[in-house]
Amino acid sequence: MKKLGGIFLTALFMAAMILLGAAAGLTIYAAMNGEAPWQRADSAAADGTGPADSADNADSGDSQGEEPGEAEKPGSASIQEGSLGSSYVAIKSAAAAADYEGKPAVVVTYSWTNNSDSTTSAYAAIQVKASQNGIKLDSAVVIDPGKFDSSSYMQQLRPGRAINVQSAFHLKSKTDPIAVEISELGSSSGDTVVMEFDPAELG
């Protein structure tokens, strides 16, 4: 019996030493890594960085990427501009108006710079067209001086000077975009300055 008791105590002592060794090893591991293995597994599962969530993270990474820029709307703040022969033109805006009979019209405002060597006018240097759905718009007679300056198109300008010019057109539709196209008068180069406006957004 004494022999069996001695064996039992020896086994119990060895088991206790093994447990103490394991606990010491875990303590050292935690001190070196900042957390125990089971804590690391739990935290990985909690914050979604564990292997089981890798596919989900890949998908969420795509969804959290940079949002594409919003598509530019017709008639937005950007101004279409460029050189047309001896002129420099920048389309600025379009506004709703009515002709002398009360029919709907649009007044287009653009700046024109005379880069030639002589005094001239926009009338003699450029041509302005407008269309809706590919159909050319006719010129309109607008007599509201608060919205339309009919003399600007004919005004003589010295070389190097700039002026705001306006052109008016009848509208065929209240929904189809208005395409404004300006080119050098009499030129076959094909160079144009173009801008679209949404009738619903006209000032």
CSV table of C-alpha atoms in Angstrom, one decimal:
chain,number,residue,atom,x,y,z
A,1,MET,CA,0.0,0.0,0.0
A,2,LYS,CA,2.8,2.3,0.9
A,3,LYS,CA,4.4,1.6,-2.4
A,4,LEU,CA,1.2,2.3,-4.3
A,5,GLY,CA,0.7,5.5,-2.4
A,6,GLY,CA,4.2,6.6,-3.3
A,7,ILE,CA,3.6,5.9,-7.0
A,8,PHE,CA,0.3,7.8,-6.9
A,9,LEU,CA,2.0,10.8,-5.2
A,10,THR,CA,4.8,10.7,-7.8
A,11,ALA,CA,2.3,10.7,-10.7
A,12,LEU,CA,0.3,13.5,-9.1
A,13,PHE,CA,3.5,15.5,-8.7
A,14,MET,CA,4.5,15.0,-12.3
A,15,ALA,CA,1.1,16.0,-13.5
A,16,ALA,CA,1.2,19.2,-11.5
A,17,MET,CA,4.6,20.0,-12.9
A,18,ILE,CA,3.4,19.5,-16.5
A,19,LEU,CA,0.4,21.8,-15.8
A,20,LEU,CA,2.7,24.4,-14.3
A,21,GLY,CA,5.1,24.2,-17.3
A,22,ALA,CA,2.2,24.6,-19.7
A,23,ALA,CA,0.9,27.7,-17.8
A,24,ALA,CA,4.4,29.2,-17.7
A,25,GLY,CA,4.8,28.6,-21.5
A,26,LEU,CA,1.5,30.4,-22.2
A,27,THR,CA,2.5,33.2,-19.9
A,28,ILE,CA,5.7,33.7,-21.8
A,29,TYR,CA,3.8,33.5,-25.2
A,30,ALA,CA,1.4,36.1,-24.0
A,31,ALA,CA,4.2,38.4,-22.8
A,32,MET,CA,5.9,38.2,-26.2
A,33,ASN,CA,2.8,38.6,-28.4
A,34,GLY,CA,0.6,40.7,-26.2
A,35,GLU,CA,-2.2,38.2,-26.1
A,36,ALA,CA,-2.8,34.5,-25.7
A,37,PRO,CA,-3.5,32.3,-28.7
A,38,TRP,CA,-7.2,31.9,-27.8
A,39,GLN,CA,-7.5,35.6,-27.4
A,40,ARG,CA,-6.0,36.2,-30.8
A,41,ALA,CA,-8.4,33.8,-32.4
A,42,ASP,CA,-11.3,35.5,-30.6
A,43,SER,CA,-10.2,39.0,-31.6
A,44,ALA,CA,-9.7,37.9,-35.2
A,45,ALA,CA,-13.2,36.6,-35.4
A,46,ALA,CA,-14.6,39.7,-33.7
A,47,ASP,CA,-13.0,42.2,-36.0
A,48,GLY,CA,-13.5,40.2,-39.2
A,49,THR,CA,-9.8,39.6,-40.0
A,50,GLY,CA,-9.8,35.9,-39.5
A,51,PRO,CA,-9.5,33.4,-42.4
A,52,ALA,CA,-13.2,32.7,-42.4
A,53,ASP,CA,-13.9,36.4,-43.3
A,54,SER,CA,-11.3,36.8,-46.0
A,55,ALA,CA,-13.8,36.5,-48.9
A,56,ASP,CA,-16.1,39.0,-47.2
A,57,ASN,CA,-13.3,41.4,-46.6
A,58,ALA,CA,-12.3,41.2,-50.3
A,59,ASP,CA,-15.9,42.1,-51.3
A,60,SER,CA,-16.1,44.9,-48.8
A,61,GLY,CA,-12.8,46.3,-49.9
A,62,ASP,CA,-14.2,46.7,-53.4
A,63,SER,CA,-17.3,48.5,-52.1
A,64,GLN,CA,-15.2,50.8,-49.9
A,65,GLY,CA,-13.1,52.0,-52.8
A,66,GLU,CA,-13.1,55.4,-54.3
A,67,GLU,CA,-16.5,56.4,-55.6
A,68,PRO,CA,-16.6,57.2,-59.3
A,69,GLY,CA,-17.1,60.8,-60.1
A,70,GLU,CA,-20.6,61.9,-60.9
A,71,ALA,CA,-21.2,62.2,-64.6
A,72,GLU,CA,-21.2,65.8,-65.9
A,73,LYS,CA,-24.6,67.1,-66.6
A,74,PRO,CA,-25.4,69.2,-69.7
A,75,GLY,CA,-25.1,72.9,-68.9
A,76,SER,CA,-22.9,72.3,-65.8
A,77,ALA,CA,-20.2,74.7,-64.6
A,78,SER,CA,-17.5,73.5,-67.1
A,79,ILE,CA,-17.1,75.9,-70.0
A,80,GLN,CA,-16.3,74.6,-73.5
A,81,GLU,CA,-13.8,77.0,-75.1
A,82,GLY,CA,-11.1,77.1,-77.7
A,83,SER,CA,-9.4,79.0,-80.6
A,84,LEU,CA,-11.3,79.3,-83.8
A,85,GLY,CA,-9.1,80.9,-86.4
A,86,SER,CA,-8.4,84.4,-85.3
A,87,SER,CA,-11.0,84.2,-82.5
A,88,TYR,CA,-11.1,82.7,-79.1
A,89,VAL,CA,-14.5,81.6,-77.9
A,90,ALA,CA,-15.8,80.3,-74.6
A,91,ILE,CA,-19.5,79.3,-74.2
A,92,LYS,CA,-20.7,80.4,-70.8
A,93,SER,CA,-24.4,79.9,-70.3
A,94,ALA,CA,-27.9,79.5,-71.6
A,95,ALA,CA,-31.1,81.1,-70.4
A,96,ALA,CA,-34.8,80.6,-71.1
A,97,ALA,CA,-36.5,83.4,-72.9
A,98,ALA,CA,-39.5,84.2,-75.2
A,99,ASP,CA,-39.5,85.7,-78.7
A,100,TYR,CA,-41.6,88.7,-79.6
A,101,GLU,CA,-44.6,86.4,-80.1
A,102,GLY,CA,-44.2,84.7,-76.7
A,103,LYS,CA,-42.8,81.5,-78.2
A,104,PRO,CA,-40.2,79.7,-76.1
A,105,ALA,CA,-36.6,80.5,-76.9
A,106,VAL,CA,-33.1,80.1,-75.5
A,107,VAL,CA,-30.4,82.8,-75.2
A,108,VAL,CA,-26.9,81.6,-75.4
A,109,THR,CA,-24.1,83.7,-73.9
A,110,TYR,CA,-20.4,83.3,-74.9
A,111,SER,CA,-17.3,85.4,-74.8
A,112,TRP,CA,-15.5,86.3,-78.0
A,113,THR,CA,-12.0,87.6,-78.3
A,114,ASN,CA,-10.7,89.2,-81.4
A,115,ASN,CA,-7.2,87.9,-82.0
A,116,SER,CA,-7.0,89.2,-85.6
A,117,ASP,CA,-4.9,92.2,-86.7
A,118,SER,CA,-7.9,94.4,-87.5
A,119,THR,CA,-11.1,95.7,-86.0
A,120,THR,CA,-14.0,93.3,-86.6
A,121,SER,CA,-17.1,91.8,-85.1
A,122,ALA,CA,-18.3,88.3,-84.0
A,123,TYR,CA,-20.8,88.5,-86.8
A,124,ALA,CA,-17.9,88.6,-89.3
A,125,ALA,CA,-15.6,86.1,-87.6
A,126,ILE,CA,-17.7,83.2,-86.3
A,127,GLN,CA,-21.0,81.4,-86.8
A,128,VAL,CA,-23.2,80.1,-84.1
A,129,LYS,CA,-25.7,77.2,-84.5
A,130,ALA,CA,-28.0,75.4,-82.1
A,131,SER,CA,-29.9,72.1,-82.5
A,132,GLN,CA,-32.2,69.7,-80.6
A,133,ASN,CA,-32.2,66.0,-81.4
A,134,GLY,CA,-30.1,66.7,-84.5
A,135,ILE,CA,-32.6,69.3,-85.8
A,136,LYS,CA,-31.3,72.8,-86.4
A,137,LEU,CA,-33.0,75.6,-84.4
A,138,ASP,CA,-34.0,78.8,-86.1
A,139,SER,CA,-32.8,82.2,-84.9
A,140,ALA,CA,-35.2,84.0,-82.6
A,141,VAL,CA,-36.0,87.6,-82.2
A,142,VAL,CA,-36.0,88.4,-78.5
A,143,ILE,CA,-36.9,92.0,-77.5
A,144,ASP,CA,-36.4,91.7,-73.8
A,145,PRO,CA,-33.3,93.9,-73.1
A,146,GLY,CA,-32.9,92.4,-69.7
A,147,LYS,CA,-32.2,88.9,-71.2
A,148,PHE,CA,-30.9,89.6,-74.7
A,149,ASP,CA,-28.4,92.1,-76.1
A,150,SER,CA,-29.0,91.9,-79.9
A,151,SER,CA,-26.2,94.5,-80.7
A,152,SER,CA,-23.4,92.4,-79.1
A,153,TYR,CA,-23.1,90.1,-82.1
A,154,MET,CA,-22.5,93.1,-84.5
A,155,GLN,CA,-20.3,95.2,-82.2
A,156,GLN,CA,-16.9,96.1,-83.7
A,157,LEU,CA,-14.0,95.1,-81.5
A,158,ARG,CA,-10.3,96.1,-81.8
A,159,PRO,CA,-7.6,93.5,-81.9
A,160,GLY,CA,-6.9,91.8,-78.5
A,161,ARG,CA,-10.2,92.9,-77.0
A,162,ALA,CA,-13.0,90.5,-75.7
A,163,ILE,CA,-16.7,90.9,-75.3
A,164,ASN,CA,-19.7,88.8,-74.2
A,165,VAL,CA,-21.9,88.0,-77.1
A,166,GLN,CA,-25.5,86.6,-77.2
A,167,SER,CA,-27.4,84.6,-79.7
A,168,ALA,CA,-31.1,83.5,-79.5
A,169,PHE,CA,-32.9,80.5,-80.9
A,170,HIS,CA,-36.4,79.1,-81.0
A,171,LEU,CA,-36.9,75.9,-79.0
A,172,LYS,CA,-38.5,72.8,-80.6
A,173,SER,CA,-38.7,70.8,-77.4
A,174,LYS,CA,-38.8,71.5,-73.7
A,175,THR,CA,-37.0,68.2,-72.9
A,176,ASP,CA,-34.4,67.5,-75.6
A,177,PRO,CA,-30.9,68.7,-74.9
A,178,ILE,CA,-29.8,71.9,-76.7
A,179,ALA,CA,-26.5,71.5,-78.5
A,180,VAL,CA,-24.7,74.8,-79.2
A,181,GLU,CA,-21.9,74.8,-81.8
A,182,ILE,CA,-19.6,77.7,-82.7
A,183,SER,CA,-17.1,77.6,-85.6
A,184,GLU,CA,-15.0,80.0,-87.6
A,185,LEU,CA,-17.0,81.7,-90.3
A,186,GLY,CA,-16.2,80.2,-93.8
A,187,SER,CA,-13.7,77.7,-92.4
A,188,SER,CA,-13.4,74.1,-93.6
A,189,SER,CA,-11.1,73.0,-90.7
A,190,GLY,CA,-14.0,71.4,-88.8
A,191,ASP,CA,-12.9,73.0,-85.5
A,192,THR,CA,-15.8,73.8,-83.3
A,193,VAL,CA,-16.6,74.7,-79.7
A,194,VAL,CA,-19.6,72.7,-78.5
A,195,MET,CA,-21.7,72.6,-75.3
A,196,GLU,CA,-25.0,71.0,-74.4
A,197,PHE,CA,-27.7,72.5,-72.1
A,198,ASP,CA,-30.7,70.8,-70.5
A,199,PRO,CA,-33.9,72.8,-71.1
A,200,ALA,CA,-35.1,71.9,-67.6
A,201,GLU,CA,-32.0,73.6,-66.1
A,202,LEU,CA,-32.1,76.9,-68.0
A,203,GLY,CA,-31.9,80.0,-65.9
